[in-house]
Amino acid sequence: MTARAADRARYDRATAHLDAPLALVDLDAFDANAEDLVRRAGGKPIRVASKSVRCRTLLERVLAKDGFAGIMSFTLAESLWLARSGFDDILLAYPSADRTAFAELAADPKLAAAVTVMVDDVSQLDLIDGARGEGREVIRVCLELDTALKFLGGRVRVGALRSPLHSPAQVADVARAVARRPGFKVVGIMAYEGHIAGVGDAVAGRPFRSRAIRLMQATARRELAERRAAVVRAVRAVVPDLEYVNGGGTGSVQHTAAEDAVTEIAAGSGLYVPRLFDNYTSFSGRPAALFAQPVVRRPGVGIVTVLGGGYPASGAAGPDRLPVPYLPEGLRYDPQEGPGEVQTPLLGSPADDLLIGDKVWFRHAKAGELCERFDVLHLVEGDTVTATVPTYRGEGQTFL
């Protein structure tokens, strides 16, 4: 029996009393992935990206482990909810225009001490000040650096379109503007190198593309390390008591941790290891989060149909954004239908061994987005469900 076949047998036994559709997290794999992230971080603390987890129970579990400290959140409303739930070190990774939430933040000392907001434009400070109302708490601010690799005077760029702040001088100018502004305090710098951390460098069947990606990433790492160090020096000249410099992502943990200028690493997807994180030469993880759909039809030889399953992930549309049938091994989509909203035909010889009501296990493309489809996660240890816990959605929280 292969390792994957053994996992299927465990998951089927653990959930035999449960009807699909359902989602589970294999805690043995989750914990092993957490340990591997800590090993790769080389002693620097890891801030957990909540958008990749979206379950308070699992956020608490990973933050209880040595090597993890703090949360990187994705909306201001989520940040306040987490702070009110007892989390006390929350870095909002994206600028916000939520005036109601800013008024709450500025009026509550506990929230203001726990939450740091993201800024890359002075006009964002104007929005916050306009939303304060009577609230006069000091707002903690993190500045985001654009990590993109640029060529030909900026006409060619590789990297996500995020912050407009690319040079040390630009970041230092905004730091000075914040420092001069009553009611704000710069406490950190963040730089997310998505073109390194979120792009696999070992694309199956694409050796030349994989080689090009590795070359690009090696060049980008060298350029960013030099520029990030210069940015930190420039900002520390304005804000000597800077608390942290955050960088990285699941795919670049060990490389970013090696930079002296970086004090902490961000990661989250590496806990669940969705399918987008299969194609890396620098690490491998164990799939920990899966969902099951029930077989409801057998249209013919070598074909079964499962209920639902069409859960595409965000990003540029393409096959890599689709979930993949994982267990039993050997199933594939019908190219004319793909994964559907209400039904998904699956082809392959393993279909002939599946009966009506059997479960087919899938892996989602992006980590936390799975939790937007399910109210609960069934936590599995060995071949037993040891707990069933709510996702954000299960707690009535749909932040985006």
mmCIF file of C-alpha atoms in Angstrom:
data_model
loop_
_atom_site.group_PDB
_atom_site.id
_atom_site.type_symbol
_atom_site.label_atom_id
_atom_site.label_comp_id
_atom_site.label_asym_id
_atom_site.label_seq_id
_atom_site.Cartn_x
_atom_site.Cartn_y
_atom_site.Cartn_z
ATOM 1 C CA MET A 1 0.000 0.000 0.000
ATOM 2 C CA THR A 2 1.391 3.414 -0.969
ATOM 3 C CA ALA A 3 1.590 6.242 1.561
ATOM 4 C CA ARG A 4 -1.256 8.026 -0.209
ATOM 5 C CA ALA A 5 -3.402 4.890 -0.191
ATOM 6 C CA ALA A 6 -2.723 4.536 3.543
ATOM 7 C CA ASP A 7 -3.788 8.145 4.088
ATOM 8 C CA ARG A 8 -7.000 7.518 2.168
ATOM 9 C CA ALA A 9 -7.755 4.502 4.326
ATOM 10 C CA ARG A 10 -7.142 6.564 7.492
ATOM 11 C CA TYR A 11 -9.318 9.448 6.338
ATOM 12 C CA ASP A 12 -12.127 7.134 5.247
ATOM 13 C CA ARG A 13 -12.060 5.345 8.624
ATOM 14 C CA ALA A 14 -11.903 8.615 10.560
ATOM 15 C CA THR A 15 -14.885 10.098 8.717
ATOM 16 C CA ALA A 16 -16.951 6.960 8.174
ATOM 17 C CA HIS A 17 -19.654 8.411 10.435
ATOM 18 C CA LEU A 18 -19.723 11.734 8.574
ATOM 19 C CA ASP A 19 -21.474 12.587 5.324
ATOM 20 C CA ALA A 20 -19.577 14.466 2.614
ATOM 21 C CA PRO A 21 -19.070 17.209 1.572
ATOM 22 C CA LEU A 22 -16.661 17.824 4.448
ATOM 23 C CA ALA A 23 -13.211 19.238 5.111
ATOM 24 C CA LEU A 24 -10.507 17.916 7.394
ATOM 25 C CA VAL A 25 -7.094 18.862 8.699
ATOM 26 C CA ASP A 26 -4.622 16.080 9.410
ATOM 27 C CA LEU A 27 -3.010 17.305 12.645
ATOM 28 C CA ASP A 28 0.017 15.041 12.302
ATOM 29 C CA ALA A 29 0.790 16.650 8.930
ATOM 30 C CA PHE A 30 -0.107 20.140 10.205
ATOM 31 C CA ASP A 31 2.298 19.823 13.145
ATOM 32 C CA ALA A 32 5.062 18.353 10.971
ATOM 33 C CA ASN A 33 4.690 21.264 8.545
ATOM 34 C CA ALA A 34 4.886 23.732 11.431
ATOM 35 C CA GLU A 35 8.102 22.112 12.648
ATOM 36 C CA ASP A 36 9.587 22.316 9.171
ATOM 37 C CA LEU A 37 8.776 26.038 8.922
ATOM 38 C CA VAL A 38 10.508 26.635 12.261
ATOM 39 C CA ARG A 39 13.543 24.673 11.103
ATOM 40 C CA ARG A 40 13.754 26.690 7.905
ATOM 41 C CA ALA A 41 13.370 29.985 9.797
ATOM 42 C CA GLY A 42 16.630 29.310 11.628
ATOM 43 C CA GLY A 43 15.675 30.859 14.951
ATOM 44 C CA LYS A 44 13.719 33.845 13.672
ATOM 45 C CA PRO A 45 10.073 33.984 14.798
ATOM 46 C CA ILE A 46 7.324 33.204 12.307
ATOM 47 C CA ARG A 47 4.274 35.450 12.134
ATOM 48 C CA VAL A 48 1.288 33.351 11.022
ATOM 49 C CA ALA A 49 -0.685 34.587 8.012
ATOM 50 C CA SER A 50 -4.283 34.208 9.148
ATOM 51 C CA LYS A 51 -5.720 34.289 5.617
ATOM 52 C CA SER A 52 -3.987 30.966 5.027
ATOM 53 C CA VAL A 53 -5.542 29.347 8.119
ATOM 54 C CA ARG A 54 -8.951 31.040 8.790
ATOM 55 C CA CYS A 55 -9.667 28.983 11.869
ATOM 56 C CA ARG A 56 -9.123 30.372 15.365
ATOM 57 C CA THR A 57 -8.521 26.954 16.910
ATOM 58 C CA LEU A 58 -5.666 26.226 14.508
ATOM 59 C CA LEU A 59 -4.232 29.733 14.900
ATOM 60 C CA GLU A 60 -4.113 29.111 18.659
ATOM 61 C CA ARG A 61 -2.541 25.675 18.096
ATOM 62 C CA VAL A 62 0.316 26.950 15.947
ATOM 63 C CA LEU A 63 0.962 30.037 18.083
ATOM 64 C CA ALA A 64 1.384 27.778 21.114
ATOM 65 C CA LYS A 65 4.410 26.212 19.399
ATOM 66 C CA ASP A 66 7.947 27.474 19.922
ATOM 67 C CA GLY A 67 9.094 29.518 16.942
ATOM 68 C CA PHE A 68 5.781 31.222 16.172
ATOM 69 C CA ALA A 69 4.778 34.689 17.358
ATOM 70 C CA GLY A 70 2.033 37.023 16.200
ATOM 71 C CA ILE A 71 -0.551 37.068 13.430
ATOM 72 C CA MET A 72 -0.522 38.688 10.015
ATOM 73 C CA SER A 73 -4.175 39.496 9.287
ATOM 74 C CA PHE A 74 -5.905 40.435 6.039
ATOM 75 C CA THR A 75 -8.658 42.939 6.939
ATOM 76 C CA LEU A 76 -9.048 45.499 9.703
ATOM 77 C CA ALA A 77 -12.389 44.028 10.805
ATOM 78 C CA GLU A 78 -10.704 40.634 11.160
ATOM 79 C CA SER A 79 -7.863 42.246 13.113
ATOM 80 C CA LEU A 80 -10.255 43.774 15.632
ATOM 81 C CA TRP A 81 -12.189 40.511 15.966
ATOM 82 C CA LEU A 82 -8.985 38.591 16.637
ATOM 83 C CA ALA A 83 -7.834 41.209 19.164
ATOM 84 C CA ARG A 84 -11.152 40.982 20.992
ATOM 85 C CA SER A 85 -10.703 37.188 20.970
ATOM 86 C CA GLY A 86 -7.460 37.467 22.923
ATOM 87 C CA PHE A 87 -4.735 37.659 20.257
ATOM 88 C CA ASP A 88 -2.438 40.540 21.164
ATOM 89 C CA ASP A 89 0.060 40.978 18.297
ATOM 90 C CA ILE A 90 -1.692 41.472 14.970
ATOM 91 C CA LEU A 91 -0.136 43.013 11.875
ATOM 92 C CA LEU A 92 -2.645 43.958 9.194
ATOM 93 C CA ALA A 93 -0.918 43.091 5.910
ATOM 94 C CA TYR A 94 -2.993 45.334 3.649
ATOM 95 C CA PRO A 95 -4.120 48.986 3.786
ATOM 96 C CA SER A 96 -7.743 49.475 4.794
ATOM 97 C CA ALA A 97 -10.518 51.949 3.986
ATOM 98 C CA ASP A 98 -12.820 50.650 6.752
ATOM 99 C CA ARG A 99 -13.741 53.913 8.485
ATOM 100 C CA THR A 100 -15.988 52.230 11.035
ATOM 101 C CA ALA A 101 -13.202 49.877 12.103
ATOM 102 C CA PHE A 102 -10.661 52.724 12.270
ATOM 103 C CA ALA A 103 -13.018 54.620 14.605
ATOM 104 C CA GLU A 104 -13.195 51.537 16.844
ATOM 105 C CA LEU A 105 -9.417 51.113 16.759
ATOM 106 C CA ALA A 106 -8.735 54.755 17.666
ATOM 107 C CA ALA A 107 -11.225 54.674 20.555
ATOM 108 C CA ASP A 108 -10.054 51.492 22.309
ATOM 109 C CA PRO A 109 -6.671 51.306 24.097
ATOM 110 C CA LYS A 110 -6.606 47.504 24.043
ATOM 111 C CA LEU A 111 -7.268 47.306 20.305
ATOM 112 C CA ALA A 112 -4.810 50.099 19.521
ATOM 113 C CA ALA A 113 -2.073 48.279 21.446
ATOM 114 C CA ALA A 114 -2.751 44.941 19.740
ATOM 115 C CA VAL A 115 -3.228 45.947 16.095
ATOM 116 C CA THR A 116 -0.740 47.471 13.653
ATOM 117 C CA VAL A 117 -2.060 48.857 10.356
ATOM 118 C CA MET A 118 -0.355 48.949 6.965
ATOM 119 C CA VAL A 119 0.531 52.250 5.265
ATOM 120 C CA ASP A 120 2.301 53.008 1.995
ATOM 121 C CA ASP A 121 0.775 56.417 1.192
ATOM 122 C CA VAL A 122 0.342 59.544 3.314
ATOM 123 C CA SER A 123 -3.253 59.882 2.101
ATOM 124 C CA GLN A 124 -4.037 56.712 4.049
ATOM 125 C CA LEU A 125 -3.207 58.673 7.209
ATOM 126 C CA ASP A 126 -5.732 61.312 6.130
ATOM 127 C CA LEU A 127 -8.399 58.632 5.834
ATOM 128 C CA ILE A 128 -7.604 57.296 9.297
ATOM 129 C CA ASP A 129 -7.658 60.763 10.858
ATOM 130 C CA GLY A 130 -10.967 61.486 9.160
ATOM 131 C CA ALA A 131 -12.430 58.305 10.646
ATOM 132 C CA ARG A 132 -11.182 58.769 14.221
ATOM 133 C CA GLY A 133 -14.195 60.603 15.586
ATOM 134 C CA GLU A 134 -13.507 61.140 19.272
ATOM 135 C CA GLY A 135 -10.887 58.395 19.389
ATOM 136 C CA ARG A 136 -7.397 59.621 20.198
ATOM 137 C CA GLU A 137 -5.398 56.430 20.664
ATOM 138 C CA VAL A 138 -2.026 56.253 18.915
ATOM 139 C CA ILE A 139 -2.267 54.104 15.789
ATOM 140 C CA ARG A 140 0.610 51.678 15.263
ATOM 141 C CA VAL A 141 1.862 51.777 11.660
ATOM 142 C CA CYS A 142 3.870 49.387 9.497
ATOM 143 C CA LEU A 143 5.355 50.580 6.197
ATOM 144 C CA GLU A 144 5.260 48.266 3.198
ATOM 145 C CA LEU A 145 8.169 48.051 0.777
ATOM 146 C CA ASP A 146 7.609 47.097 -2.857
ATOM 147 C CA THR A 147 9.748 44.006 -3.441
ATOM 148 C CA ALA A 148 9.410 43.826 -7.225
ATOM 149 C CA LEU A 149 12.476 43.226 -9.347
ATOM 150 C CA LYS A 150 12.688 46.006 -11.959
ATOM 151 C CA PHE A 151 14.583 46.242 -15.241
ATOM 152 C CA LEU A 152 14.996 48.899 -17.927
ATOM 153 C CA GLY A 153 14.320 51.803 -15.618
ATOM 154 C CA GLY A 154 11.176 50.231 -14.228
ATOM 155 C CA ARG A 155 9.540 49.507 -17.588
ATOM 156 C CA VAL A 156 9.834 45.783 -16.847
ATOM 157 C CA ARG A 157 8.947 44.456 -13.417
ATOM 158 C CA VAL A 158 8.583 41.040 -11.820
ATOM 159 C CA GLY A 159 6.477 40.950 -8.688
ATOM 160 C CA ALA A 160 3.060 41.767 -7.296
ATOM 161 C CA LEU A 161 1.581 45.237 -7.719
ATOM 162 C CA ARG A 162 1.474 46.231 -4.081
ATOM 163 C CA SER A 163 3.214 49.189 -2.415
ATOM 164 C CA PRO A 164 4.409 52.232 -4.438
ATOM 165 C CA LEU A 165 7.411 52.527 -2.081
ATOM 166 C CA HIS A 166 10.397 50.976 -3.837
ATOM 167 C CA SER A 167 13.510 52.904 -2.818
ATOM 168 C CA PRO A 168 15.027 53.567 0.621
ATOM 169 C CA ALA A 169 14.378 57.286 0.163
ATOM 170 C CA GLN A 170 10.681 56.742 -0.601
ATOM 171 C CA VAL A 171 10.131 54.571 2.480
ATOM 172 C CA ALA A 172 12.090 56.968 4.700
ATOM 173 C CA ASP A 173 10.022 59.924 3.421
ATOM 174 C CA VAL A 174 6.786 58.218 4.472
ATOM 175 C CA ALA A 175 8.370 57.251 7.808
ATOM 176 C CA ARG A 176 9.158 60.934 8.416
ATOM 177 C CA ALA A 177 5.612 61.940 7.471
ATOM 178 C CA VAL A 178 4.187 59.445 9.946
ATOM 179 C CA ALA A 179 6.635 60.495 12.670
ATOM 180 C CA ARG A 180 5.591 64.142 12.280
ATOM 181 C CA ARG A 181 1.898 63.258 12.447
ATOM 182 C CA PRO A 182 0.306 63.277 15.923
ATOM 183 C CA GLY A 183 -1.512 60.074 16.762
ATOM 184 C CA PHE A 184 0.664 57.688 14.742
ATOM 185 C CA LYS A 185 3.798 55.637 15.415
ATOM 186 C CA VAL A 186 5.936 53.659 12.966
ATOM 187 C CA VAL A 187 6.741 50.294 14.506
ATOM 188 C CA GLY A 188 7.635 48.060 11.570
ATOM 189 C CA ILE A 189 8.500 47.430 7.933
ATOM 190 C CA MET A 190 6.979 44.656 5.830
ATOM 191 C CA ALA A 191 8.191 43.363 2.469
ATOM 192 C CA TYR A 192 6.403 40.381 0.908
ATOM 193 C CA GLU A 193 8.390 38.867 -1.965
ATOM 194 C CA GLY A 194 5.545 36.981 -3.624
ATOM 195 C CA HIS A 195 7.503 36.375 -6.836
ATOM 196 C CA ILE A 196 9.958 34.356 -4.730
ATOM 197 C CA ALA A 197 7.829 32.967 -1.915
ATOM 198 C CA GLY A 198 4.696 32.194 -3.917
ATOM 199 C CA VAL A 199 6.022 30.892 -7.243
ATOM 200 C CA GLY A 200 7.177 27.287 -7.490
ATOM 201 C CA ASP A 201 10.518 26.756 -9.189
ATOM 202 C CA ALA A 202 10.043 23.125 -10.247
ATOM 203 C CA VAL A 203 7.076 23.145 -12.617
ATOM 204 C CA ALA A 204 6.199 19.586 -13.630
ATOM 205 C CA GLY A 205 7.026 18.932 -17.283
ATOM 206 C CA ARG A 206 8.457 22.451 -17.797
ATOM 207 C CA PRO A 207 12.235 22.194 -17.261
ATOM 208 C CA PHE A 208 13.134 25.371 -19.178
ATOM 209 C CA ARG A 209 10.459 27.422 -17.436
ATOM 210 C CA SER A 210 11.612 26.032 -14.075
ATOM 211 C CA ARG A 211 15.208 26.996 -14.833
ATOM 212 C CA ALA A 212 14.120 30.505 -15.805
ATOM 213 C CA ILE A 213 12.142 30.869 -12.577
ATOM 214 C CA ARG A 214 15.134 29.775 -10.499
ATOM 215 C CA LEU A 215 17.365 32.282 -12.271
ATOM 216 C CA MET A 216 14.828 35.069 -11.765
ATOM 217 C CA GLN A 217 14.404 34.224 -8.090
ATOM 218 C CA ALA A 218 18.146 34.076 -7.415
ATOM 219 C CA THR A 219 18.548 37.498 -9.026
ATOM 220 C CA ALA A 220 15.544 38.868 -7.140
ATOM 221 C CA ARG A 221 16.806 37.565 -3.790
ATOM 222 C CA ARG A 222 20.174 39.266 -4.212
ATOM 223 C CA GLU A 223 18.670 42.572 -5.308
ATOM 224 C CA LEU A 224 16.027 42.590 -2.578
ATOM 225 C CA ALA A 225 18.454 41.663 0.215
ATOM 226 C CA GLU A 226 20.638 44.668 -0.615
ATOM 227 C CA ARG A 227 17.710 47.045 -1.043
ATOM 228 C CA ARG A 228 15.863 45.830 2.048
ATOM 229 C CA ALA A 229 18.961 46.364 4.192
ATOM 230 C CA ALA A 230 19.284 49.892 2.816
ATOM 231 C CA VAL A 231 15.610 50.580 3.510
ATOM 232 C CA VAL A 232 15.963 49.408 7.101
ATOM 233 C CA ARG A 233 18.982 51.646 7.623
ATOM 234 C CA ALA A 234 17.127 54.635 6.157
ATOM 235 C CA VAL A 235 14.034 54.077 8.291
ATOM 236 C CA ARG A 236 16.003 53.439 11.474
ATOM 237 C CA ALA A 237 17.617 56.848 10.967
ATOM 238 C CA VAL A 238 14.082 58.249 11.350
ATOM 239 C CA VAL A 239 12.666 55.645 13.773
ATOM 240 C CA PRO A 240 15.517 54.219 15.887
ATOM 241 C CA ASP A 241 13.180 52.045 17.967
ATOM 242 C CA LEU A 242 11.713 50.099 15.046
ATOM 243 C CA GLU A 243 10.203 46.913 16.506
ATOM 244 C CA TYR A 244 10.381 44.501 13.563
ATOM 245 C CA VAL A 245 11.177 43.951 9.906
ATOM 246 C CA ASN A 246 8.876 41.323 8.417
ATOM 247 C CA GLY A 247 9.589 39.425 5.228
ATOM 248 C CA GLY A 248 9.237 36.162 3.442
ATOM 249 C CA GLY A 249 6.461 33.712 2.805
ATOM 250 C CA THR A 250 6.173 29.930 2.807
ATOM 251 C CA GLY A 251 8.288 29.467 -0.318
ATOM 252 C CA SER A 252 11.213 31.644 0.778
ATOM 253 C CA VAL A 253 11.442 31.168 4.547
ATOM 254 C CA GLN A 254 15.064 30.038 4.737
ATOM 255 C CA HIS A 255 16.316 32.582 2.205
ATOM 256 C CA THR A 256 14.616 35.561 3.872
ATOM 257 C CA ALA A 257 15.613 34.412 7.347
ATOM 258 C CA ALA A 258 19.260 34.537 6.246
ATOM 259 C CA GLU A 259 19.065 38.325 5.798
ATOM 260 C CA ASP A 260 20.429 40.205 8.817
ATOM 261 C CA ALA A 261 17.967 43.068 8.242
ATOM 262 C CA VAL A 262 14.932 40.793 8.665
ATOM 263 C CA THR A 263 13.779 40.124 12.232
ATOM 264 C CA GLU A 264 10.724 37.912 11.582
ATOM 265 C CA ILE A 265 9.221 35.761 8.855
ATOM 266 C CA ALA A 266 5.649 35.570 7.574
ATOM 267 C CA ALA A 267 4.172 32.186 6.620
ATOM 268 C CA GLY A 268 0.844 30.414 6.666
ATOM 269 C CA SER A 269 0.217 28.319 3.562
ATOM 270 C CA GLY A 270 3.015 25.981 4.605
ATOM 271 C CA LEU A 271 0.837 24.695 7.430
ATOM 272 C CA TYR A 272 -1.879 23.291 5.136
ATOM 273 C CA VAL A 273 0.364 22.836 2.042
ATOM 274 C CA PRO A 274 -2.208 23.314 -0.732
ATOM 275 C CA ARG A 275 -1.401 22.169 -4.247
ATOM 276 C CA LEU A 276 0.244 25.471 -5.305
ATOM 277 C CA PHE A 277 3.108 24.648 -2.943
ATOM 278 C CA ASP A 278 4.031 21.311 -4.488
ATOM 279 C CA ASN A 279 6.528 22.645 -7.000
ATOM 280 C CA TYR A 280 9.489 23.863 -4.951
ATOM 281 C CA THR A 281 13.052 22.602 -4.921
ATOM 282 C CA SER A 282 13.843 24.172 -1.545
ATOM 283 C CA PHE A 283 11.271 22.351 0.582
ATOM 284 C CA SER A 284 8.432 19.853 0.568
ATOM 285 C CA GLY A 285 5.517 19.608 2.943
ATOM 286 C CA ARG A 286 2.740 17.177 3.742
ATOM 287 C CA PRO A 287 -0.784 17.949 2.494
ATOM 288 C CA ALA A 288 -2.694 18.641 5.702
ATOM 289 C CA ALA A 289 -5.997 20.156 4.553
ATOM 290 C CA LEU A 290 -8.332 18.235 2.261
ATOM 291 C CA PHE A 291 -12.001 18.161 1.374
ATOM 292 C CA ALA A 292 -14.204 15.225 0.399
ATOM 293 C CA GLN A 293 -17.108 15.072 -2.044
ATOM 294 C CA PRO A 294 -19.496 12.091 -2.234
ATOM 295 C CA VAL A 295 -19.940 9.864 -5.258
ATOM 296 C CA VAL A 296 -23.549 10.321 -6.397
ATOM 297 C CA ARG A 297 -23.519 8.860 -9.933
ATOM 298 C CA ARG A 298 -21.762 6.211 -12.023
ATOM 299 C CA PRO A 299 -22.419 7.331 -15.633
ATOM 300 C CA GLY A 300 -20.360 4.582 -17.226
ATOM 301 C CA VAL A 301 -17.203 2.517 -17.144
ATOM 302 C CA GLY A 302 -14.305 4.486 -15.714
ATOM 303 C CA ILE A 303 -16.514 7.405 -14.681
ATOM 304 C CA VAL A 304 -18.043 8.599 -11.433
ATOM 305 C CA THR A 305 -19.724 11.871 -10.603
ATOM 306 C CA VAL A 306 -19.312 13.599 -7.252
ATOM 307 C CA LEU A 307 -21.511 16.293 -5.793
ATOM 308 C CA GLY A 308 -20.093 19.828 -6.185
ATOM 309 C CA GLY A 309 -16.369 20.427 -5.962
ATOM 310 C CA GLY A 310 -15.968 23.470 -8.208
ATOM 311 C CA TYR A 311 -13.979 25.577 -5.754
ATOM 312 C CA PRO A 312 -11.566 27.691 -7.818
ATOM 313 C CA ALA A 313 -8.951 29.750 -5.982
ATOM 314 C CA SER A 314 -8.264 33.452 -6.440
ATOM 315 C CA GLY A 315 -5.665 34.770 -8.853
ATOM 316 C CA ALA A 316 -5.299 34.727 -12.621
ATOM 317 C CA ALA A 317 -7.689 32.054 -13.900
ATOM 318 C CA GLY A 318 -6.011 28.851 -15.030
ATOM 319 C CA PRO A 319 -5.745 25.123 -14.330
ATOM 320 C CA ASP A 320 -3.405 25.753 -11.384
ATOM 321 C CA ARG A 321 -6.249 27.546 -9.553
ATOM 322 C CA LEU A 322 -8.453 24.458 -9.527
ATOM 323 C CA PRO A 323 -8.634 21.837 -6.795
ATOM 324 C CA VAL A 324 -7.307 18.435 -7.801
ATOM 325 C CA PRO A 325 -8.735 14.970 -7.109
ATOM 326 C CA TYR A 326 -6.185 13.439 -4.757
ATOM 327 C CA LEU A 327 -7.524 10.196 -3.265
ATOM 328 C CA PRO A 328 -7.954 7.621 -4.643
ATOM 329 C CA GLU A 329 -4.957 8.206 -6.896
ATOM 330 C CA GLY A 330 -5.481 8.240 -10.642
ATOM 331 C CA LEU A 331 -8.707 10.223 -11.035
ATOM 332 C CA ARG A 332 -8.853 13.203 -13.382
ATOM 333 C CA TYR A 333 -11.373 15.756 -14.597
ATOM 334 C CA ASP A 334 -13.420 15.471 -17.754
ATOM 335 C CA PRO A 335 -11.781 18.188 -19.922
ATOM 336 C CA GLN A 336 -15.208 19.206 -21.247
ATOM 337 C CA GLU A 337 -16.651 19.875 -17.789
ATOM 338 C CA GLY A 338 -13.902 20.261 -15.209
ATOM 339 C CA PRO A 339 -14.919 20.768 -11.559
ATOM 340 C CA GLY A 340 -18.518 21.920 -11.457
ATOM 341 C CA GLU A 341 -20.693 24.054 -9.224
ATOM 342 C CA VAL A 342 -23.080 21.191 -8.410
ATOM 343 C CA GLN A 343 -21.479 18.113 -9.947
ATOM 344 C CA THR A 344 -18.036 16.998 -11.070
ATOM 345 C CA PRO A 345 -17.450 13.986 -13.342
ATOM 346 C CA LEU A 346 -14.179 12.163 -12.669
ATOM 347 C CA LEU A 347 -12.461 9.812 -15.080
ATOM 348 C CA GLY A 348 -9.981 6.990 -14.575
ATOM 349 C CA SER A 349 -9.809 3.314 -13.718
ATOM 350 C CA PRO A 350 -10.131 3.942 -9.930
ATOM 351 C CA ALA A 351 -13.688 5.115 -10.636
ATOM 352 C CA ASP A 352 -14.758 1.510 -11.193
ATOM 353 C CA ASP A 353 -13.936 0.669 -7.570
ATOM 354 C CA LEU A 354 -16.002 3.534 -6.140
ATOM 355 C CA LEU A 355 -19.557 3.007 -4.952
ATOM 356 C CA ILE A 356 -22.400 5.460 -4.512
ATOM 357 C CA GLY A 357 -21.736 7.312 -1.234
ATOM 358 C CA ASP A 358 -17.957 6.772 -1.237
ATOM 359 C CA LYS A 359 -15.754 9.795 -0.662
ATOM 360 C CA VAL A 360 -13.303 11.292 -3.143
ATOM 361 C CA TRP A 361 -10.673 13.490 -1.476
ATOM 362 C CA PHE A 362 -9.472 16.715 -3.092
ATOM 363 C CA ARG A 363 -6.726 19.255 -2.461
ATOM 364 C CA HIS A 364 -7.518 22.921 -2.842
ATOM 365 C CA ALA A 365 -5.171 25.308 -4.692
ATOM 366 C CA LYS A 366 -4.765 28.063 -2.074
ATOM 367 C CA ALA A 367 -4.639 27.413 1.641
ATOM 368 C CA GLY A 368 -7.225 29.354 3.633
ATOM 369 C CA GLU A 369 -9.723 29.807 0.830
ATOM 370 C CA LEU A 370 -10.928 26.268 1.481
ATOM 371 C CA CYS A 371 -12.407 27.568 4.744
ATOM 372 C CA GLU A 372 -14.721 29.911 2.848
ATOM 373 C CA ARG A 373 -16.521 26.784 1.602
ATOM 374 C CA PHE A 374 -16.925 24.923 4.889
ATOM 375 C CA ASP A 375 -18.346 25.875 8.292
ATOM 376 C CA VAL A 376 -16.212 23.377 10.203
ATOM 377 C CA LEU A 377 -12.942 21.495 9.962
ATOM 378 C CA HIS A 378 -12.724 17.936 11.273
ATOM 379 C CA LEU A 379 -9.355 17.506 12.983
ATOM 380 C CA VAL A 380 -7.889 14.047 12.425
ATOM 381 C CA GLU A 381 -5.178 12.315 14.422
ATOM 382 C CA GLY A 382 -4.274 8.884 13.125
ATOM 383 C CA ASP A 383 -7.570 7.426 11.983
ATOM 384 C CA THR A 384 -9.806 9.322 14.419
ATOM 385 C CA VAL A 385 -11.570 12.675 14.329
ATOM 386 C CA THR A 386 -10.511 14.151 17.647
ATOM 387 C CA ALA A 387 -12.305 17.503 17.327
ATOM 388 C CA THR A 388 -14.591 19.443 15.036
ATOM 389 C CA VAL A 389 -13.912 23.175 15.059
ATOM 390 C CA PRO A 390 -15.451 26.180 13.294
ATOM 391 C CA THR A 391 -13.792 28.035 10.475
ATOM 392 C CA TYR A 392 -14.159 31.814 10.218
ATOM 393 C CA ARG A 393 -17.263 31.148 8.135
ATOM 394 C CA GLY A 394 -18.577 28.810 10.805
ATOM 395 C CA GLU A 395 -18.294 31.647 13.309
ATOM 396 C CA GLY A 396 -20.267 33.926 11.008
ATOM 397 C CA GLN A 397 -17.199 35.881 9.910
ATOM 398 C CA THR A 398 -16.778 36.472 6.172
ATOM 399 C CA PHE A 399 -14.324 39.328 5.997
ATOM 400 C CA LEU A 400 -13.759 39.339 2.226
#
